[in-house]
Short mmCIF file of C-alpha atoms in Angstrom, two decimals:
data_model
loop_
_atom_site.label_atom_id
_atom_site.label_comp_id
_atom_site.label_asym_id
_atom_site.label_seq_id
_atom_site.Cartn_x
_atom_site.Cartn_y
_atom_site.Cartn_z
CA UNK A 1 -1.66 20.79 -34.30
CA UNK A 2 -1.24 16.82 -33.54
CA UNK A 3 -3.54 14.51 -34.49
CA UNK A 4 -2.65 11.27 -32.51
CA UNK A 5 -2.57 7.95 -34.91
CA UNK A 6 -5.53 5.93 -34.49
CA UNK A 7 -5.88 2.20 -33.26
CA UNK A 8 -9.41 0.67 -33.64
CA UNK A 9 -9.95 -1.43 -30.92
CA UNK A 10 -13.61 -3.10 -31.94
CA UNK A 11 -14.55 -3.61 -28.58
CA UNK A 12 -16.33 -1.30 -25.87
CA UNK A 13 -14.42 0.55 -23.19
CA UNK A 14 -13.63 -1.42 -20.27
CA UNK A 15 -14.89 1.01 -17.84
CA UNK A 16 -16.46 4.08 -18.85
CA UNK A 17 -14.92 7.71 -17.15
CA UNK A 18 -17.62 9.88 -16.02
CA UNK A 19 -17.12 13.65 -18.04
CA UNK A 20 -17.96 16.73 -15.91
CA UNK A 21 -18.09 20.24 -17.21
CA UNK A 22 -14.85 20.75 -16.37
CA UNK A 23 -13.27 17.89 -18.11
CA UNK A 24 -15.43 17.27 -20.96
CA UNK A 25 -13.36 19.03 -23.35
CA UNK A 26 -10.58 16.59 -22.81
CA UNK A 27 -12.75 13.65 -23.82
CA UNK A 28 -14.51 15.45 -26.58
CA UNK A 29 -11.02 15.98 -27.76
CA UNK A 30 -9.75 12.33 -27.45
CA UNK A 31 -12.51 11.41 -29.09
CA UNK A 32 -10.99 13.38 -32.30
CA UNK A 33 -7.81 12.05 -31.29
CA UNK A 34 -6.36 15.04 -30.17
CA UNK A 35 -4.84 15.09 -26.63
CA UNK A 36 -5.94 18.47 -24.47
CA UNK A 37 -5.39 19.18 -20.97
CA UNK A 38 -5.53 22.65 -18.57
CA UNK A 39 -2.48 24.93 -18.63
CA UNK A 40 -2.04 27.53 -15.40
CA UNK A 41 -0.46 30.68 -16.75
CA UNK A 42 0.50 31.53 -13.43
CA UNK A 43 2.51 28.49 -12.63
CA UNK A 44 3.37 28.30 -16.44
CA UNK A 45 2.79 24.35 -16.21
CA UNK A 46 0.29 21.82 -17.65
CA UNK A 47 -1.58 19.77 -15.14
CA UNK A 48 -3.06 16.00 -15.71
CA UNK A 49 -5.49 15.09 -15.33
CA UNK A 50 -7.61 18.44 -16.18
CA UNK A 51 -8.79 20.09 -13.19
CA UNK A 52 -11.10 23.24 -12.99
CA UNK A 53 -8.23 24.75 -10.80
CA UNK A 54 -4.78 24.93 -10.71
CA UNK A 55 -3.32 22.23 -8.05
CA UNK A 56 0.02 24.44 -7.91
CA UNK A 57 -1.53 27.95 -6.89
CA UNK A 58 -5.37 27.40 -6.65
CA UNK A 59 -6.23 29.84 -9.62
CA UNK A 60 -9.30 29.09 -11.46
CA UNK A 61 -8.52 30.47 -14.51
CA UNK A 62 -6.15 27.87 -16.17
CA UNK A 63 -6.59 27.54 -19.88
CA UNK A 64 -7.04 24.59 -22.17
CA UNK A 65 -4.26 23.51 -24.24
CA UNK A 66 -3.38 21.15 -27.08
CA UNK A 67 -0.17 18.68 -26.07
CA UNK A 68 1.92 17.07 -28.72
CA UNK A 69 1.49 13.54 -27.79
CA UNK A 70 5.38 12.14 -27.56
CA UNK A 71 7.48 11.69 -24.41
CA UNK A 72 9.41 8.98 -22.86
CA UNK A 73 8.33 5.91 -20.96
CA UNK A 74 9.00 5.80 -17.20
CA UNK A 75 7.78 2.14 -16.58
CA UNK A 76 5.33 -0.32 -17.66
CA UNK A 77 3.95 -3.72 -16.53
CA UNK A 78 2.00 -6.25 -18.40
CA UNK A 79 -0.53 -7.22 -15.98
CA UNK A 80 -1.76 -11.14 -16.22
CA UNK A 81 -4.26 -10.85 -13.33
CA UNK A 82 -6.81 -8.17 -14.11
CA UNK A 83 -10.27 -6.88 -12.87
CA UNK A 84 -13.04 -8.49 -14.93
CA UNK A 85 -13.60 -5.66 -17.25
CA UNK A 86 -10.37 -6.05 -18.52
CA UNK A 87 -10.25 -9.82 -18.90
CA UNK A 88 -11.28 -9.52 -23.01
CA UNK A 89 -7.88 -7.55 -22.87
CA UNK A 90 -5.53 -9.34 -21.09
CA UNK A 91 -2.60 -9.68 -20.44
CA UNK A 92 -2.72 -5.67 -20.64
CA UNK A 93 0.53 -3.86 -21.09
CA UNK A 94 0.26 -0.35 -19.01
CA UNK A 95 2.96 1.84 -19.21
CA UNK A 96 3.59 5.53 -17.26
CA UNK A 97 4.65 8.20 -19.59
CA UNK A 98 6.39 11.62 -19.00
CA UNK A 99 5.19 13.75 -21.99
CA UNK A 100 7.17 16.55 -23.32
CA UNK A 101 5.13 19.19 -21.90
CA UNK A 102 6.02 18.03 -18.42
CA UNK A 103 3.07 15.73 -17.67
CA UNK A 104 2.79 12.08 -16.73
CA UNK A 105 -0.20 10.12 -17.96
CA UNK A 106 -0.84 6.16 -18.14
CA UNK A 107 -1.10 4.37 -21.46
CA UNK A 108 -1.60 1.06 -22.83
CA UNK A 109 1.66 0.02 -24.61
CA UNK A 110 1.10 -1.36 -27.73
CA UNK A 111 4.81 -2.53 -27.81
CA UNK A 112 5.01 -4.53 -24.77
CA UNK A 113 8.91 -4.86 -25.24
CA UNK A 114 9.56 -1.56 -24.73
CA UNK A 115 12.06 -0.71 -21.64
CA UNK A 116 12.06 2.54 -19.61
CA UNK A 117 13.56 5.53 -21.08
CA UNK A 118 12.24 4.44 -24.63
CA UNK A 119 10.83 7.32 -26.87
CA UNK A 120 7.15 6.81 -27.25
CA UNK A 121 4.24 8.33 -29.47
CA UNK A 122 0.65 8.37 -27.83
CA UNK A 123 -2.30 7.03 -30.04
CA UNK A 124 -5.79 7.15 -29.72
CA UNK A 125 -7.20 3.74 -28.95
CA UNK A 126 -10.80 3.91 -30.41
CA UNK A 127 -13.23 2.03 -28.93
CA UNK A 128 -17.07 1.88 -30.00
CA UNK A 129 -17.80 3.98 -26.96
CA UNK A 130 -14.62 6.13 -26.23
CA UNK A 131 -10.83 6.47 -26.40
CA UNK A 132 -8.12 5.59 -24.18
CA UNK A 133 -4.31 6.66 -24.65
CA UNK A 134 -2.08 3.87 -26.14
CA UNK A 135 1.51 4.32 -26.56
CA UNK A 136 4.37 2.86 -29.20
CA UNK A 137 7.78 3.36 -30.16
CA UNK A 138 8.33 6.71 -31.60
CA UNK A 139 9.33 6.63 -35.10
CA UNK A 140 12.35 8.85 -35.72
CA UNK A 141 10.84 10.04 -38.95
CA UNK A 142 7.06 10.96 -38.82
CA UNK B 1 11.46 15.59 21.84
CA UNK B 2 10.28 12.26 23.21
CA UNK B 3 6.46 11.97 23.51
CA UNK B 4 4.85 12.73 26.71
CA UNK B 5 3.24 11.88 28.57
CA UNK B 6 4.23 8.33 28.16
CA UNK B 7 2.15 5.59 26.62
CA UNK B 8 2.63 1.94 26.48
CA UNK B 9 1.40 -1.00 24.93
CA UNK B 10 0.05 -3.58 27.62
CA UNK B 11 -0.65 -6.34 25.75
CA UNK B 12 -0.85 -7.51 22.20
CA UNK B 13 -2.66 -10.69 20.57
CA UNK B 14 -3.42 -11.75 17.01
CA UNK B 15 -5.17 -14.70 15.22
CA UNK B 16 -2.71 -16.39 12.83
CA UNK B 17 -3.19 -15.31 9.54
CA UNK B 18 -5.38 -17.88 7.61
CA UNK B 19 -8.67 -18.47 5.89
CA UNK B 20 -11.40 -18.07 8.32
CA UNK B 21 -14.12 -16.30 6.43
CA UNK B 22 -16.93 -18.76 5.99
CA UNK B 23 -18.60 -19.97 2.84
CA UNK B 24 -22.05 -18.79 2.16
CA UNK B 25 -24.48 -20.70 4.35
CA UNK B 26 -21.54 -22.76 6.05
CA UNK B 27 -22.96 -24.35 8.99
CA UNK B 28 -21.04 -24.09 12.28
CA UNK B 29 -19.30 -20.72 10.94
CA UNK B 30 -17.34 -18.73 13.15
CA UNK B 31 -18.04 -14.91 12.26
CA UNK B 32 -15.79 -12.26 12.50
CA UNK B 33 -17.15 -10.45 15.70
CA UNK B 34 -16.52 -14.25 17.38
CA UNK B 35 -12.94 -14.23 15.89
CA UNK B 36 -12.21 -10.66 17.14
CA UNK B 37 -13.74 -11.12 20.62
CA UNK B 38 -11.20 -14.15 21.20
CA UNK B 39 -7.98 -11.86 20.38
CA UNK B 40 -9.45 -8.93 22.31
CA UNK B 41 -10.41 -10.78 25.60
CA UNK B 42 -6.89 -12.62 25.27
CA UNK B 43 -5.46 -9.57 25.29
CA UNK B 44 -7.61 -7.77 27.76
CA UNK B 45 -6.26 -10.70 30.34
CA UNK B 46 -3.07 -10.38 29.14
CA UNK B 47 -3.40 -6.87 30.43
CA UNK B 48 -5.11 -7.13 33.62
CA UNK B 49 -7.71 -4.98 32.03
CA UNK B 50 -11.41 -5.64 32.61
CA UNK B 51 -13.72 -4.83 29.79
CA UNK B 52 -15.52 -2.15 31.53
CA UNK B 53 -12.14 -0.06 32.05
CA UNK B 54 -11.49 0.26 28.37
CA UNK B 55 -12.33 4.14 27.23
CA UNK B 56 -11.78 4.18 23.69
CA UNK B 57 -11.83 1.56 20.86
CA UNK B 58 -10.05 2.09 17.61
CA UNK B 59 -11.38 0.11 14.94
CA UNK B 60 -9.86 -0.76 11.48
CA UNK B 61 -12.75 -0.31 9.06
CA UNK B 62 -13.89 -3.46 7.73
CA UNK B 63 -13.72 -4.85 4.16
CA UNK B 64 -17.00 -4.77 1.78
CA UNK B 65 -17.85 -8.32 2.36
CA UNK B 66 -18.63 -7.61 5.97
CA UNK B 67 -22.44 -7.94 6.51
CA UNK B 68 -22.43 -6.27 9.84
CA UNK B 69 -22.41 -2.63 9.43
CA UNK B 70 -22.31 -0.61 12.60
CA UNK B 71 -19.57 -2.79 13.77
CA UNK B 72 -17.80 -0.45 16.44
CA UNK B 73 -21.06 -0.10 18.84
CA UNK B 74 -22.11 -3.35 17.77
CA UNK B 75 -18.96 -5.28 19.02
CA UNK B 76 -18.52 -3.17 22.04
CA UNK B 77 -22.11 -3.65 23.42
CA UNK B 78 -21.21 -7.53 22.95
CA UNK B 79 -18.17 -6.97 24.98
CA UNK B 80 -19.55 -5.52 27.79
CA UNK B 81 -17.64 -1.70 26.65
CA UNK B 82 -19.19 1.29 26.99
CA UNK B 83 -16.55 3.82 25.53
CA UNK B 84 -16.18 7.12 27.27
CA UNK B 85 -13.39 8.45 25.22
CA UNK B 86 -13.49 7.57 21.39
CA UNK B 87 -15.08 4.96 19.34
CA UNK B 88 -14.21 4.85 15.36
CA UNK B 89 -13.68 2.82 12.47
CA UNK B 90 -10.47 4.00 10.80
CA UNK B 91 -9.77 4.04 7.15
CA UNK B 92 -6.31 4.90 5.65
CA UNK B 93 -5.70 2.59 3.00
CA UNK B 94 -2.64 0.24 3.78
CA UNK B 95 -1.86 2.35 6.65
CA UNK B 96 -5.32 1.95 8.23
CA UNK B 97 -3.90 -0.42 11.01
CA UNK B 98 -1.26 1.82 12.26
CA UNK B 99 -3.62 4.45 11.95
CA UNK B 100 -6.09 2.92 14.59
CA UNK B 101 -2.90 2.14 16.74
CA UNK B 102 -1.98 5.87 16.34
CA UNK B 103 -5.46 7.10 17.43
CA UNK B 104 -5.63 4.98 20.35
CA UNK B 105 -2.23 6.00 21.65
CA UNK B 106 -3.51 9.38 21.32
CA UNK B 107 -6.49 9.02 23.46
CA UNK B 108 -4.31 7.95 26.14
CA UNK B 109 -1.96 10.76 26.02
CA UNK B 110 -4.46 13.25 25.65
CA UNK B 111 -5.82 11.98 29.09
CA UNK B 112 -9.31 10.98 27.76
CA UNK B 113 -8.61 7.28 28.95
CA UNK B 114 -6.36 5.27 31.01
CA UNK B 115 -7.05 2.65 28.39
CA UNK B 116 -7.35 2.28 24.91
CA UNK B 117 -7.58 -0.36 22.15
CA UNK B 118 -6.70 -0.84 18.66
CA UNK B 119 -8.32 -3.89 16.92
CA UNK B 120 -9.25 -5.24 13.80
CA UNK B 121 -10.61 -8.21 11.80
CA UNK B 122 -10.65 -8.65 8.15
CA UNK B 123 -12.61 -11.53 6.39
CA UNK B 124 -11.88 -11.57 2.89
CA UNK B 125 -11.05 -14.86 1.70
CA UNK B 126 -13.90 -15.71 0.17
CA UNK B 127 -14.55 -12.85 -1.47
CA UNK B 128 -14.47 -13.06 -5.22
CA UNK B 129 -10.96 -12.15 -6.35
CA UNK B 130 -12.08 -10.31 -9.86
CA UNK B 131 -14.66 -8.24 -7.28
CA UNK B 132 -11.50 -7.48 -4.97
CA UNK B 133 -9.60 -6.18 -7.97
CA UNK B 134 -12.46 -4.17 -9.07
CA UNK B 135 -12.59 -2.32 -5.75
CA UNK B 136 -8.71 -2.19 -5.93
CA UNK B 137 -8.23 -0.14 -9.22
CA UNK B 138 -10.78 2.53 -7.55
CA UNK B 139 -8.56 2.95 -4.56
CA UNK B 140 -5.20 3.12 -6.61
CA UNK B 141 -5.94 5.61 -9.39
CA UNK B 142 -8.08 8.58 -10.57
CA UNK B 143 -11.25 6.93 -11.49
CA UNK B 144 -11.86 8.60 -14.63
CA UNK B 145 -8.56 9.05 -15.84
CA UNK B 146 -6.46 6.22 -14.46
CA UNK B 147 -8.51 3.51 -12.87
CA UNK B 148 -10.25 2.95 -16.43
CA UNK B 149 -6.57 1.70 -17.59
CA UNK B 150 -6.79 -1.17 -15.26
CA UNK B 151 -4.11 -0.57 -13.01
CA UNK B 152 -4.43 -3.27 -9.48
CA UNK B 153 -2.49 -2.10 -6.17
CA UNK B 154 -0.02 -4.72 -6.85
CA UNK B 155 0.12 -3.69 -10.50
CA UNK B 156 1.76 -0.26 -9.31
CA UNK B 157 4.15 -2.06 -7.14
CA UNK B 158 5.30 -3.83 -10.52
CA UNK B 159 5.99 -0.42 -12.29
CA UNK B 160 8.21 0.47 -9.67
CA UNK B 161 9.86 -2.96 -10.05
CA UNK B 162 10.26 -2.19 -13.67
CA UNK B 163 11.82 1.02 -12.77
CA UNK B 164 14.15 -0.25 -10.39
CA UNK B 165 15.28 -3.02 -12.33
CA UNK B 166 16.11 -0.60 -14.80
CA UNK B 167 17.96 1.94 -13.06
CA UNK B 168 19.91 -0.40 -10.70
CA UNK B 169 20.46 -3.70 -12.72
CA UNK B 170 18.83 -5.63 -10.46
CA UNK B 171 17.22 -8.81 -11.85
CA UNK B 172 13.82 -10.95 -11.13
CA UNK B 173 16.39 -13.09 -9.17
CA UNK B 174 17.43 -10.35 -6.59
CA UNK B 175 13.81 -9.29 -6.11
CA UNK B 176 13.02 -13.01 -5.26
CA UNK B 177 15.67 -13.05 -2.60
CA UNK B 178 13.38 -11.35 -0.52
CA UNK B 179 10.12 -13.64 -0.90
CA UNK B 180 12.64 -16.60 0.01
CA UNK B 181 14.08 -14.73 3.08
CA UNK B 182 10.36 -13.90 4.06
CA UNK B 183 9.30 -17.43 3.85
CA UNK B 184 12.33 -18.46 6.40
CA UNK B 185 11.19 -16.18 8.56
CA UNK B 186 7.66 -17.08 8.28
CA UNK B 187 8.64 -20.80 8.86
CA UNK B 188 9.59 -19.27 12.56
CA UNK B 189 6.29 -17.64 13.30
CA UNK B 190 3.39 -19.55 14.18
CA UNK B 191 1.02 -16.71 13.11
CA UNK B 192 2.06 -16.89 9.36
CA UNK B 193 -0.10 -17.93 6.66
CA UNK B 194 2.56 -19.70 4.33
CA UNK B 195 5.28 -21.86 6.33
CA UNK B 196 6.10 -24.34 3.61
CA UNK B 197 9.89 -23.90 2.72
CA UNK B 198 10.25 -21.48 -0.61
CA UNK B 199 13.27 -21.49 -3.08
CA UNK B 200 14.40 -19.28 -5.37
CA UNK B 201 14.13 -21.59 -8.19
CA UNK B 202 10.32 -21.97 -7.34
CA UNK B 203 9.90 -18.03 -7.12
CA UNK B 204 11.51 -17.85 -10.47
CA UNK B 205 9.50 -20.60 -12.03
CA UNK B 206 5.78 -19.48 -10.67
CA UNK B 207 3.94 -17.90 -13.09
CA UNK B 208 3.85 -13.89 -13.89
CA UNK B 209 0.92 -12.15 -12.16
CA UNK B 210 2.10 -8.23 -12.90
CA UNK B 211 5.38 -8.59 -14.95
CA UNK B 212 7.95 -8.48 -13.50
CA UNK B 213 6.39 -9.74 -10.44
CA UNK B 214 5.29 -13.36 -10.34
CA UNK B 215 3.13 -15.43 -7.92
CA UNK B 216 5.53 -15.43 -4.89
CA UNK B 217 6.62 -11.80 -5.28
CA UNK B 218 2.67 -10.74 -4.51
CA UNK B 219 0.91 -11.35 -1.31
CA UNK B 220 -1.99 -14.14 -0.98
CA UNK B 221 -5.41 -13.36 0.34
CA UNK B 222 -5.76 -14.16 3.85
CA UNK B 223 -7.91 -13.21 6.78
CA UNK B 224 -7.02 -12.28 10.67
CA UNK B 225 -7.83 -10.42 13.37
CA UNK B 226 -5.25 -8.46 15.95
CA UNK B 227 -6.03 -6.38 19.29
CA UNK B 228 -3.35 -4.07 20.93
CA UNK B 229 -4.18 -2.57 24.37
CA UNK B 230 -2.33 0.68 25.06
CA UNK B 231 -2.46 2.67 28.39
CA UNK B 232 -1.23 5.25 30.57
CA UNK B 233 2.21 4.36 32.50
CA UNK B 234 0.15 3.91 35.72
CA UNK B 235 -1.36 0.97 33.99
CA UNK B 236 1.94 -0.69 32.80
CA UNK B 237 2.19 -3.91 34.99
CA UNK B 238 5.74 -4.54 36.40
CA UNK B 239 8.58 -5.91 34.80
CA UNK B 240 9.85 -4.42 31.16
CA UNK B 241 7.47 -1.74 29.59
CA UNK B 242 6.95 -1.44 25.92
CA UNK B 243 6.79 2.19 25.57
CA UNK B 244 5.29 4.00 22.45
CA UNK B 245 8.52 6.29 22.13
CA UNK B 246 8.11 8.02 18.65
CA UNK B 247 5.72 8.42 15.84
CA UNK B 248 5.97 10.22 12.27
CA UNK B 249 3.77 10.77 9.64
CA UNK B 250 4.31 12.14 5.77
CA UNK B 251 2.57 12.54 2.62
CA UNK B 252 4.49 12.95 -0.70
CA UNK B 253 1.58 14.96 -1.81
CA UNK B 254 1.00 12.35 -4.96
CA UNK B 255 -1.85 9.87 -5.13
CA UNK B 256 -0.25 6.72 -6.85
CA UNK B 257 1.56 9.37 -9.23
CA UNK B 258 2.21 12.83 -9.71
CA UNK B 259 1.01 14.70 -12.38
CA UNK B 260 4.28 15.59 -13.11
CA UNK B 261 7.52 13.37 -13.75
CA UNK B 262 9.14 12.17 -10.39
CA UNK B 263 11.00 9.11 -9.22
CA UNK B 264 8.41 6.31 -8.07
CA UNK B 265 11.30 4.14 -6.40
CA UNK B 266 12.54 6.90 -3.83
CA UNK B 267 9.47 6.64 -1.13
CA UNK B 268 10.30 10.25 0.30
CA UNK B 269 7.25 9.63 2.54
CA UNK B 270 8.60 6.33 4.21
CA UNK B 271 11.92 8.33 4.99
CA UNK B 272 10.17 11.10 6.37
CA UNK B 273 7.94 9.17 8.50
CA UNK B 274 10.48 6.94 9.89
CA UNK B 275 12.74 9.91 10.50
CA UNK B 276 10.35 11.60 12.11
CA UNK B 277 9.18 8.73 14.46
CA UNK B 278 13.06 8.08 15.21
CA UNK B 279 13.69 11.91 15.89
CA UNK B 280 11.00 11.71 18.62
CA UNK B 281 12.13 8.66 20.19
CA UNK B 282 15.68 10.10 20.08
CA UNK B 283 17.01 6.85 18.77
CA UNK B 284 18.93 6.69 15.22
CA UNK B 285 18.79 4.08 12.52
CA UNK B 286 21.63 2.17 13.98
CA UNK B 287 19.72 1.72 16.70
CA UNK B 288 16.58 -0.22 15.07
CA UNK B 289 16.80 -3.62 16.46
CA UNK B 290 13.38 -4.68 14.96
CA UNK B 291 11.86 -3.38 11.60
CA UNK B 292 8.58 -4.45 10.57
CA UNK B 293 7.91 -2.43 7.33
CA UNK B 294 4.90 -2.86 5.19
CA UNK B 295 5.74 -4.15 1.80
CA UNK B 296 2.94 -6.13 -0.04
CA UNK B 297 5.59 -7.31 -3.08
CA UNK B 298 9.03 -8.14 -3.10
CA UNK B 299 10.30 -5.23 -4.62
CA UNK B 300 8.33 -2.94 -2.01
CA UNK B 301 10.55 -4.32 0.84
CA UNK B 302 13.63 -3.19 -1.39
CA UNK B 303 12.41 0.12 -2.00
CA UNK B 304 11.67 0.75 1.74
CA UNK B 305 14.78 -0.48 2.81
CA UNK B 306 16.56 1.90 0.60
CA UNK B 307 14.28 4.64 1.64
CA UNK B 308 15.24 4.09 5.28
CA UNK B 309 18.86 4.11 4.45
CA UNK B 310 19.52 0.67 5.32
CA UNK B 311 20.99 0.21 2.13
CA UNK B 312 22.26 2.34 -0.78
CA UNK B 313 20.08 3.03 -3.42
CA UNK B 314 20.07 0.26 -6.04
CA UNK B 315 21.73 -2.36 -3.18
CA UNK B 316 18.34 -3.24 -1.56
CA UNK B 317 17.65 -6.42 -3.49
CA UNK B 318 21.46 -7.39 -3.68
CA UNK B 319 21.13 -7.38 0.44
CA UNK B 320 18.56 -9.53 0.69
CA UNK B 321 20.09 -12.09 -2.09
CA UNK B 322 23.16 -11.70 0.12
CA UNK B 323 21.22 -12.76 3.49
CA UNK B 324 21.78 -9.56 5.24
CA UNK B 325 17.94 -9.14 5.67
CA UNK B 326 16.99 -12.68 6.39
CA UNK B 327 17.78 -14.96 9.70
CA UNK B 328 20.96 -14.53 10.92
CA UNK B 329 21.57 -11.54 8.76
CA UNK B 330 23.29 -8.21 10.28
CA UNK B 331 20.03 -6.01 9.16
CA UNK B 332 17.03 -8.44 9.71
CA UNK B 333 13.72 -7.17 8.36
CA UNK B 334 10.08 -8.20 8.55
CA UNK B 335 11.21 -10.88 11.07
CA UNK B 336 7.44 -12.00 11.10
CA UNK B 337 7.47 -13.00 7.52
CA UNK B 338 5.93 -9.74 6.16
CA UNK B 339 2.94 -9.30 3.71
CA UNK B 340 4.65 -12.39 1.76
CA UNK B 341 4.36 -14.94 4.02
CA UNK B 342 3.16 -13.91 7.41
CA UNK B 343 0.11 -12.67 5.44
CA UNK B 344 -1.51 -9.49 4.08
CA UNK B 345 -5.23 -8.91 5.53
CA UNK B 346 -4.66 -5.23 3.99
CA UNK B 347 -6.43 -3.51 6.46
CA UNK B 348 -4.96 -4.93 9.50
CA UNK B 349 -1.27 -5.71 8.28
CA UNK B 350 -0.23 -2.40 10.23
CA UNK B 351 -1.46 -3.89 13.69
CA UNK B 352 0.24 -7.25 12.69
CA UNK B 353 3.46 -5.27 12.27
CA UNK B 354 2.96 -3.72 15.55
CA UNK B 355 2.08 -6.89 17.11
CA UNK B 356 5.49 -8.47 15.92
CA UNK B 357 7.59 -5.37 17.09
CA UNK B 358 5.70 -5.73 20.56
CA UNK B 359 6.85 -9.73 20.41
CA UNK B 360 10.07 -9.16 19.65
CA UNK B 361 10.36 -6.13 22.33
CA UNK B 362 8.94 -8.57 24.75
CA UNK B 363 11.24 -11.40 23.97
CA UNK B 364 8.67 -13.79 23.44
CA UNK B 365 9.27 -14.46 19.56
CA UNK B 366 10.54 -17.82 19.80
CA UNK B 367 12.55 -19.01 17.01
CA UNK B 368 12.98 -15.62 15.10
CA UNK B 369 13.63 -13.99 18.18
CA UNK B 370 16.28 -11.10 17.85
CA UNK B 371 18.49 -11.25 20.37
CA UNK B 372 18.43 -8.34 23.04
CA UNK B 373 15.69 -6.55 21.06
CA UNK B 374 15.42 -3.05 22.54
CA UNK B 375 14.13 -0.51 20.24
CA UNK B 376 11.77 -1.40 17.04
CA UNK B 377 9.94 0.41 14.20
CA UNK B 378 6.87 -0.30 12.45
CA UNK B 379 5.94 1.35 9.14
CA UNK B 380 2.72 1.47 7.39
CA UNK B 381 1.95 2.92 4.00
CA UNK B 382 -1.14 3.84 1.72
CA UNK B 383 -0.87 3.73 -2.00
CA UNK B 384 2.64 3.56 -3.51
CA UNK B 385 4.03 4.47 -0.30
CA UNK B 386 2.26 8.03 -1.14
CA UNK B 387 1.71 8.04 2.68
CA UNK B 388 3.53 6.67 5.69
CA UNK B 389 2.84 6.16 9.48
CA UNK B 390 5.68 4.95 11.79
CA UNK B 391 5.93 4.19 15.21
CA UNK B 392 8.78 3.38 17.41
CA UNK B 393 8.58 1.28 20.18
CA UNK B 394 11.40 0.92 22.79
CA UNK B 395 11.47 -1.76 25.63
CA UNK B 396 12.21 -0.13 29.03
CA UNK B 397 13.57 -2.25 31.64
CA UNK B 398 12.11 -2.19 35.05
#
């Protein structure tokens, strides 16, 4: 199983996500630097964000699965204008990352110079009160 | 299959986009309902409609800084209107203005009333930008899984731009051409917020906001008010008639981005909504003289012109640079100056787009008039063009 590399942020999260009975396992796993989400056995596909139902077929029996944490960068933007909560981190570079399991996630890019289609490795950005996904160039030999 | 029974635009009035929102405690302030009353009374006067004849009022929902809640019945009562068919405050992200118009047209089409009004006012220029951004990030992402990364509405368009430039080889300079030609149109539009000349060099030298987009690639904040009166065929006055000939709606199934990888630059909802509007009106793309396309950023106009089929994928930006979409071009787009220069009070931008189409079809567009304009398309969107609502208007000679 893939443990995501950890980067310590030495700060509180800009915004705190709400955790529900249906999603808390994702957040608890991320606190342990692992990325898990739901997988629907009928559709044979992962979903992200995790839901208590499958948006493909409506089934309510999707299972938790761990993701490898690797994929490719679809696009990114360096944001100079940000909401107040994000000012301590500005400029913030956000990337859209397509994971090998076929789901699309957002992540803060640790390598702002990355261009679309670059292979990336997700990392766990460890804040004092939670975690966000980060991404950096995937090293060929890990 | 044209829309039936027929509904016409009887009149349209708009306030120049600008800064009207009074500061806290300002003396002699003109408030939202007073600004809106100015355009509504003028539009009803143009239409030859008395307030008591208005059966339906479709408002765009007001932004958070608006103090007066219960705005619809409040405003109606101040104008002496007692709506017998419908009165709503409509909200549909960026498509809000177009949705208000859509519902107003429906009230007439369904026979609920002879006259309906789509109207809206937006005061937000004095509200703190940071507060607006904090609200914005909650609208354009899953609050718990995406907003926490801080993407603002324009940052999503910046992602589109990054991908588009990567795929097509377009540069910031190509995108900047959209800002320049928008300003050239706005200089000819008395309703436009930004009318000073703007050079390509100035756009390129502007500070980055959400890379690759700079200050002039993104909209300024502004206030405004619009009122469009629609009515049954019977109510149309003599002379040329502006018929609401077609409409189309589509949703691509996403909220900003899908759960699985997909192109964020193709905007299928824009293509579908516009195609449906043209099909109901019985017109083709080549027949469209006037195009008012909701495009808050330079990249958005590029993508939506490609989605509609005006230009091949990857060629929308170069079309702007070659002058094809600007004044005197063979495919003029957003003759009002668009969101970038006419201005973008977001909830009523859809109404401003329709207003421009009406002015062009009435042949009242002054210096920016497209000669002989007969068919127009107004397109509004929500999210990253996840939803799109299109209206096709046609000038019918008496």
